[in-house]
Amino acid sequence: RLDCAQIIATHDLAFAEAVCRRALVLHRGELVCDLAMSRALQDDGMLKQYGLIGEVTGENGQAIVL
């Protein structure tokens, strides 16, 4: 609730969603995404492309999105 900008670096999307209004995604030193947090979290393609979510296979063979 400070009256200033803050920069938070995290891969924890639940935390980022709770505390951030805007998402800036950096990849190899380049800014690749600058969106409202709610909009960025809806872009599964971008999140997967830059390693912010992924899929693993569970014991029963079903894909689990991380």
Coordinates of C-alpha atoms in Angstrom, one line a residue:
R1 CA 0.0 0.0 0.0
L2 CA 3.0 2.3 -0.5
D3 CA 2.5 5.3 -2.8
C4 CA 5.3 4.2 -5.2
A5 CA 6.2 1.7 -7.8
Q6 CA 7.6 -1.7 -6.8
I7 CA 9.4 -4.3 -8.9
I8 CA 8.8 -7.9 -7.9
A9 CA 10.7 -10.7 -9.5
T10 CA 8.9 -14.1 -9.1
H11 CA 7.8 -17.3 -10.9
D12 CA 5.1 -17.7 -8.4
L13 CA 2.0 -16.8 -10.5
A14 CA -0.5 -17.1 -7.6
F15 CA 1.6 -14.6 -5.6
A16 CA 2.0 -12.3 -8.5
E17 CA -1.7 -12.4 -9.2
A18 CA -2.4 -11.4 -5.6
V19 CA 0.0 -8.4 -5.4
C20 CA 0.6 -7.1 -8.9
R21 CA -1.6 -5.2 -11.4
R22 CA 0.8 -5.5 -14.3
A23 CA 3.0 -8.3 -15.7
L24 CA 6.3 -7.7 -17.4
V25 CA 8.0 -10.8 -18.7
L26 CA 11.6 -10.8 -19.5
H27 CA 13.3 -13.5 -21.7
R28 CA 17.0 -13.4 -22.3
G29 CA 17.2 -9.8 -21.3
E30 CA 14.3 -8.7 -23.6
L31 CA 10.9 -7.5 -22.6
V32 CA 8.5 -10.0 -24.3
C33 CA 5.2 -9.2 -22.5
D34 CA 3.8 -6.0 -20.9
L35 CA 0.1 -6.7 -19.9
A36 CA -2.3 -6.3 -17.1
M37 CA -1.7 -9.3 -14.8
S38 CA -5.2 -10.7 -15.3
R39 CA -4.7 -10.7 -19.1
A40 CA -1.2 -12.2 -18.9
L41 CA -2.5 -15.1 -16.8
Q42 CA -5.0 -15.9 -19.5
D43 CA -2.4 -16.2 -22.2
D44 CA -1.4 -19.9 -21.8
G45 CA 0.7 -19.8 -25.0
M46 CA 2.9 -17.0 -23.7
L47 CA 3.1 -18.5 -20.2
K48 CA 4.2 -21.9 -21.7
Q49 CA 6.6 -20.4 -24.2
Y50 CA 8.5 -18.6 -21.5
G51 CA 8.5 -21.4 -19.0
L52 CA 6.0 -19.8 -16.5
I53 CA 3.7 -22.8 -16.7
G54 CA 4.3 -26.3 -18.1
E55 CA 2.9 -29.8 -18.3
V56 CA 4.1 -32.9 -16.6
T57 CA 2.7 -36.4 -16.8
G58 CA 1.1 -37.7 -13.6
E59 CA 1.3 -41.3 -12.4
N60 CA -2.0 -42.1 -14.3
G61 CA -0.7 -40.7 -17.6
Q62 CA -2.7 -37.5 -17.4
A63 CA -1.1 -34.2 -18.1
I64 CA -0.8 -31.9 -15.1
V65 CA -0.5 -28.1 -15.8
L66 CA 2.0 -26.4 -13.5

